[in-house]
XYZ file of C-alpha atoms in Angstrom:
314
model
C -141.103 18.817 78.036
C -139.282 16.647 75.523
C -138.498 13.138 76.836
C -134.802 13.721 76.321
C -134.953 16.753 78.618
C -136.689 14.686 81.280
C -133.940 12.107 81.118
C -131.294 14.767 81.460
C -133.009 16.107 84.566
C -133.159 12.732 86.272
C -130.571 12.107 89.008
C -127.690 10.038 87.623
C -127.537 6.510 89.014
C -124.073 5.693 87.639
C -121.804 5.197 90.685
C -118.855 6.747 88.830
C -120.465 10.190 88.968
C -120.654 10.011 92.756
C -116.891 9.490 93.197
C -114.098 11.970 92.785
C -112.295 11.560 89.481
C -109.074 10.399 91.115
C -110.907 7.508 92.823
C -112.520 6.527 89.522
C -109.056 6.213 87.963
C -107.742 4.127 90.857
C -110.645 1.668 90.655
C -110.299 1.454 86.854
C -106.609 0.540 86.990
C -107.193 -2.017 89.751
C -110.011 -3.915 88.059
C -109.417 -3.460 84.322
C -106.194 -5.544 84.180
C -107.860 -8.338 86.139
C -110.860 -8.453 83.803
C -108.864 -8.156 80.585
C -106.227 -10.738 81.595
C -108.909 -13.211 82.648
C -110.724 -12.846 79.337
C -107.500 -13.132 77.374
C -106.071 -16.223 79.065
C -109.182 -18.373 79.498
C -109.495 -19.563 75.864
C -105.928 -20.857 75.954
C -106.388 -22.515 79.327
C -109.185 -24.627 77.883
C -106.647 -26.437 75.676
C -104.503 -27.499 78.618
C -104.437 -31.241 79.356
C -102.304 -31.188 82.477
C -102.584 -34.386 84.569
C -105.003 -36.021 82.143
C -104.365 -39.528 80.887
C -104.829 -40.214 77.191
C -105.049 -43.724 75.741
C -103.821 -43.472 72.144
C -104.055 -46.563 69.934
C -101.872 -46.840 66.859
C -99.508 -44.533 68.731
C -96.326 -45.659 66.998
C -97.596 -45.018 63.469
C -97.054 -42.081 61.145
C -99.733 -39.863 62.694
C -99.751 -41.605 66.059
C -96.284 -40.291 66.860
C -97.380 -36.782 65.972
C -100.521 -37.072 68.068
C -98.575 -38.391 71.054
C -96.062 -35.548 70.947
C -98.773 -32.898 70.629
C -100.820 -34.265 73.521
C -97.740 -34.541 75.724
C -96.829 -30.942 74.865
C -100.215 -30.014 76.345
C -99.037 -31.717 79.571
C -101.041 -34.946 79.227
C -99.823 -38.383 80.241
C -99.973 -40.207 76.924
C -100.229 -43.985 76.697
C -98.811 -44.983 73.330
C -100.463 -48.316 72.523
C -99.493 -50.144 69.357
C -99.280 -53.636 67.877
C -95.536 -52.943 67.733
C -94.734 -52.837 71.428
C -91.063 -51.979 71.028
C -91.850 -49.012 68.804
C -94.511 -47.823 71.270
C -92.035 -47.944 74.148
C -89.444 -46.063 72.100
C -91.942 -43.285 71.352
C -92.915 -43.086 75.022
C -89.276 -42.870 76.124
C -88.581 -40.096 73.622
C -91.652 -38.100 74.647
C -90.902 -38.399 78.364
C -87.349 -37.197 77.795
C -88.471 -34.302 75.595
C -91.393 -33.008 77.693
C -90.673 -34.197 81.217
C -94.213 -35.601 81.359
C -94.443 -39.340 81.975
C -95.592 -41.324 78.948
C -96.153 -45.075 78.699
C -95.632 -47.464 75.794
C -97.760 -50.601 75.572
C -98.151 -53.469 73.142
C -101.784 -54.010 72.209
C -103.865 -55.882 69.683
C -107.014 -53.785 69.447
C -108.865 -56.639 67.750
C -108.346 -58.880 70.798
C -110.632 -58.259 73.773
C -108.229 -59.694 76.366
C -105.356 -57.577 75.063
C -107.478 -54.422 75.205
C -108.719 -55.048 78.743
C -105.207 -55.896 79.936
C -103.977 -52.570 78.565
C -106.792 -50.642 80.231
C -106.075 -52.335 83.561
C -102.390 -51.448 83.301
C -103.201 -47.821 82.510
C -105.544 -47.583 85.495
C -102.995 -49.234 87.793
C -100.347 -46.678 86.812
C -102.291 -43.456 86.289
C -105.572 -44.154 88.090
C -107.802 -42.803 85.327
C -108.421 -42.627 81.592
C -109.638 -39.209 80.530
C -109.397 -39.525 76.747
C -109.395 -42.423 74.304
C -108.092 -41.767 70.781
C -109.123 -44.628 68.500
C -106.370 -44.197 65.931
C -105.256 -47.775 65.172
C -106.193 -48.902 61.683
C -105.190 -51.066 58.772
C -104.583 -48.277 56.264
C -103.138 -49.281 52.901
C -100.285 -46.895 52.133
C -99.298 -45.708 48.675
C -95.808 -44.434 49.314
C -93.097 -46.083 47.163
C -92.499 -48.843 49.718
C -96.096 -50.104 49.823
C -97.715 -49.236 46.511
C -97.133 -52.651 44.925
C -99.169 -54.318 47.674
C -102.519 -53.029 46.376
C -103.100 -54.645 43.033
C -106.197 -56.637 43.984
C -109.480 -55.664 42.395
C -112.796 -55.768 44.228
C -113.834 -58.823 42.206
C -110.884 -60.783 43.623
C -110.505 -59.145 47.021
C -109.573 -61.807 49.641
C -111.983 -62.518 52.464
C -109.167 -62.722 55.003
C -108.097 -59.136 54.229
C -111.723 -58.014 54.528
C -112.003 -59.652 57.952
C -108.658 -58.289 59.102
C -109.615 -54.711 58.298
C -113.008 -55.044 59.975
C -111.340 -56.525 63.060
C -108.822 -53.697 63.473
C -110.557 -50.645 62.016
C -114.018 -51.205 63.437
C -114.081 -53.980 66.038
C -110.952 -52.430 67.555
C -112.775 -49.134 68.117
C -115.725 -51.007 69.577
C -113.564 -53.001 72.005
C -111.469 -50.026 73.153
C -114.534 -47.818 73.647
C -116.256 -50.575 75.574
C -113.201 -51.137 77.775
C -112.888 -47.489 78.840
C -116.623 -47.015 79.330
C -116.858 -48.146 82.952
C -113.826 -46.155 84.158
C -115.174 -43.053 82.433
C -118.647 -43.565 83.862
C -117.161 -44.053 87.336
C -115.193 -40.797 87.110
C -118.213 -39.001 85.594
C -116.294 -37.722 82.588
C -114.528 -38.853 79.472
C -113.712 -38.107 75.854
C -113.511 -40.506 72.922
C -112.099 -39.440 69.555
C -112.527 -41.757 66.576
C -110.120 -41.121 63.711
C -111.665 -41.410 60.258
C -110.804 -40.502 56.685
C -112.170 -38.564 53.740
C -112.807 -42.002 52.208
C -115.395 -42.500 54.908
C -117.311 -39.576 53.394
C -116.658 -39.984 49.672
C -115.524 -42.842 47.498
C -111.824 -43.093 46.595
C -110.808 -41.522 43.332
C -109.037 -44.579 41.941
C -107.469 -42.470 39.191
C -105.026 -41.180 41.792
C -103.411 -44.590 42.031
C -102.862 -45.221 38.347
C -99.253 -45.603 37.263
C -98.289 -44.428 33.819
C -95.161 -46.601 33.759
C -96.546 -49.819 35.254
C -99.930 -50.774 33.744
C -100.772 -53.121 36.645
C -104.005 -51.795 38.236
C -103.640 -50.423 41.766
C -106.663 -49.733 43.978
C -107.442 -48.212 47.322
C -109.252 -51.272 48.738
C -112.905 -51.450 49.656
C -112.237 -52.266 53.312
C -110.819 -48.849 54.120
C -113.849 -46.975 52.810
C -116.333 -49.346 54.410
C -114.751 -49.289 57.857
C -114.149 -45.534 57.888
C -117.741 -44.915 56.813
C -118.868 -46.931 59.824
C -116.821 -44.802 62.217
C -119.236 -41.875 62.055
C -122.133 -44.200 62.865
C -120.279 -45.563 65.892
C -119.534 -42.024 67.031
C -123.142 -40.880 66.823
C -124.436 -43.995 68.537
C -122.063 -43.665 71.502
C -122.595 -39.902 71.797
C -126.354 -40.366 72.128
C -126.108 -43.560 74.172
C -124.110 -41.693 76.824
C -126.323 -38.616 76.724
C -126.259 -36.940 80.128
C -123.251 -39.004 81.287
C -120.600 -36.364 80.521
C -118.832 -38.610 78.009
C -118.241 -36.848 74.728
C -117.632 -38.784 71.503
C -116.534 -37.172 68.242
C -115.001 -38.136 64.915
C -111.913 -36.502 63.437
C -111.857 -37.000 59.663
C -108.514 -36.489 57.959
C -107.270 -36.009 54.432
C -104.143 -37.439 52.820
C -100.760 -36.935 54.488
C -97.567 -36.568 52.522
C -95.212 -39.469 53.188
C -92.569 -39.427 50.474
C -95.136 -40.165 47.782
C -94.101 -40.059 44.163
C -94.420 -36.694 42.430
C -97.069 -38.045 40.073
C -99.324 -39.023 42.963
C -98.751 -35.747 44.826
C -99.647 -33.725 41.747
C -102.854 -35.660 41.182
C -103.873 -35.443 44.814
C -103.066 -31.741 45.036
C -105.136 -31.011 41.927
C -108.193 -32.515 43.681
C -107.735 -30.329 46.776
C -108.754 -26.663 47.015
C -105.671 -25.895 49.101
C -103.573 -27.430 46.345
C -101.428 -29.791 48.406
C -101.328 -32.778 50.721
C -101.251 -32.299 54.487
C -98.057 -32.306 56.473
C -98.116 -34.848 59.263
C -98.162 -32.193 62.014
C -101.157 -30.296 60.625
C -103.793 -32.432 62.350
C -102.381 -32.011 65.854
C -104.312 -28.860 66.707
C -107.629 -30.404 65.680
C -106.938 -33.431 67.875
C -105.956 -31.197 70.789
C -109.189 -29.249 70.361
C -111.321 -32.405 70.541
C -109.379 -33.875 73.463
C -109.559 -30.746 75.593
C -112.223 -28.618 77.224
C -112.035 -26.293 74.224
C -114.647 -28.596 72.647
C -116.693 -29.009 75.835
C -119.993 -28.353 74.025
C -119.282 -30.762 71.189
C -120.375 -34.393 70.920
C -121.616 -36.652 68.150
C -119.882 -34.415 65.613
C -117.490 -34.993 62.739
C -114.632 -32.504 62.462
C -113.330 -32.645 58.887
C -109.780 -31.424 58.209
C -109.048 -32.273 54.593
C -107.753 -29.212 52.770
C -111.186 -28.863 51.204
C -111.187 -32.297 49.512
C -114.839 -33.029 50.369
C -115.979 -29.505 49.449
C -115.717 -30.409 45.749
């Protein structure tokens, strides 16, 4: 006898063939919607941040405001911490009114240990926990029309005080904030830290972007930004492995250039260097941040998520 014939002659073990057809249909329509709905909804649920508290430094800046609004839209309590306390409070008031989720604005100097610890204590007193830290505060030289003239210093003449200032905010600030939230996160057996970096932490600045055909005065993206942003990935990897097994995830989010009323000449040069052919809009990084802050990235730590329009692919 052919094996296939033997199989056909075996008694069927499928339970469906032992039930009348009408009962099979009833069971199908009872269980299929439950299974399909569960599978459909669960990926979206993993992005929800309801009742989580997020400590966002640099929260009143260009991207900080966007980040705060996006996190609050996901139902998180966002603490907008910024060196400009009044601006931070204004952002928090606006977000609370818009979303109905309580936000808090705080003045903070991330380069000052006492200021950082005071902020963490206040957050814990109000919300009782810190689930996510977003290390976003940075001294980032801007090249929009308002700030471009500020960056005429060459490396050979770069002032030591500006070097120290950038190290204090961009790097020491991340160290101090991460250190301050460590014990609360360890005590609650969970936590997420997101360190914001830049494409200039991966590749050197193309200084040709900043040349001005009308004004011959040299303009440079300064060394401090590249150096400090390069160090961010090292900090991320160290903390991710240091807290191995502690349920504290640490990742880097590396961003490309954001349009902020730059001159057409600059935009054209930047866009020509980017496979997507344009600068980012300020809202286009929100989804990546939400992914890293939420359980959607639960199996991700020590990584660097690069969102740069393809800049570093060339």
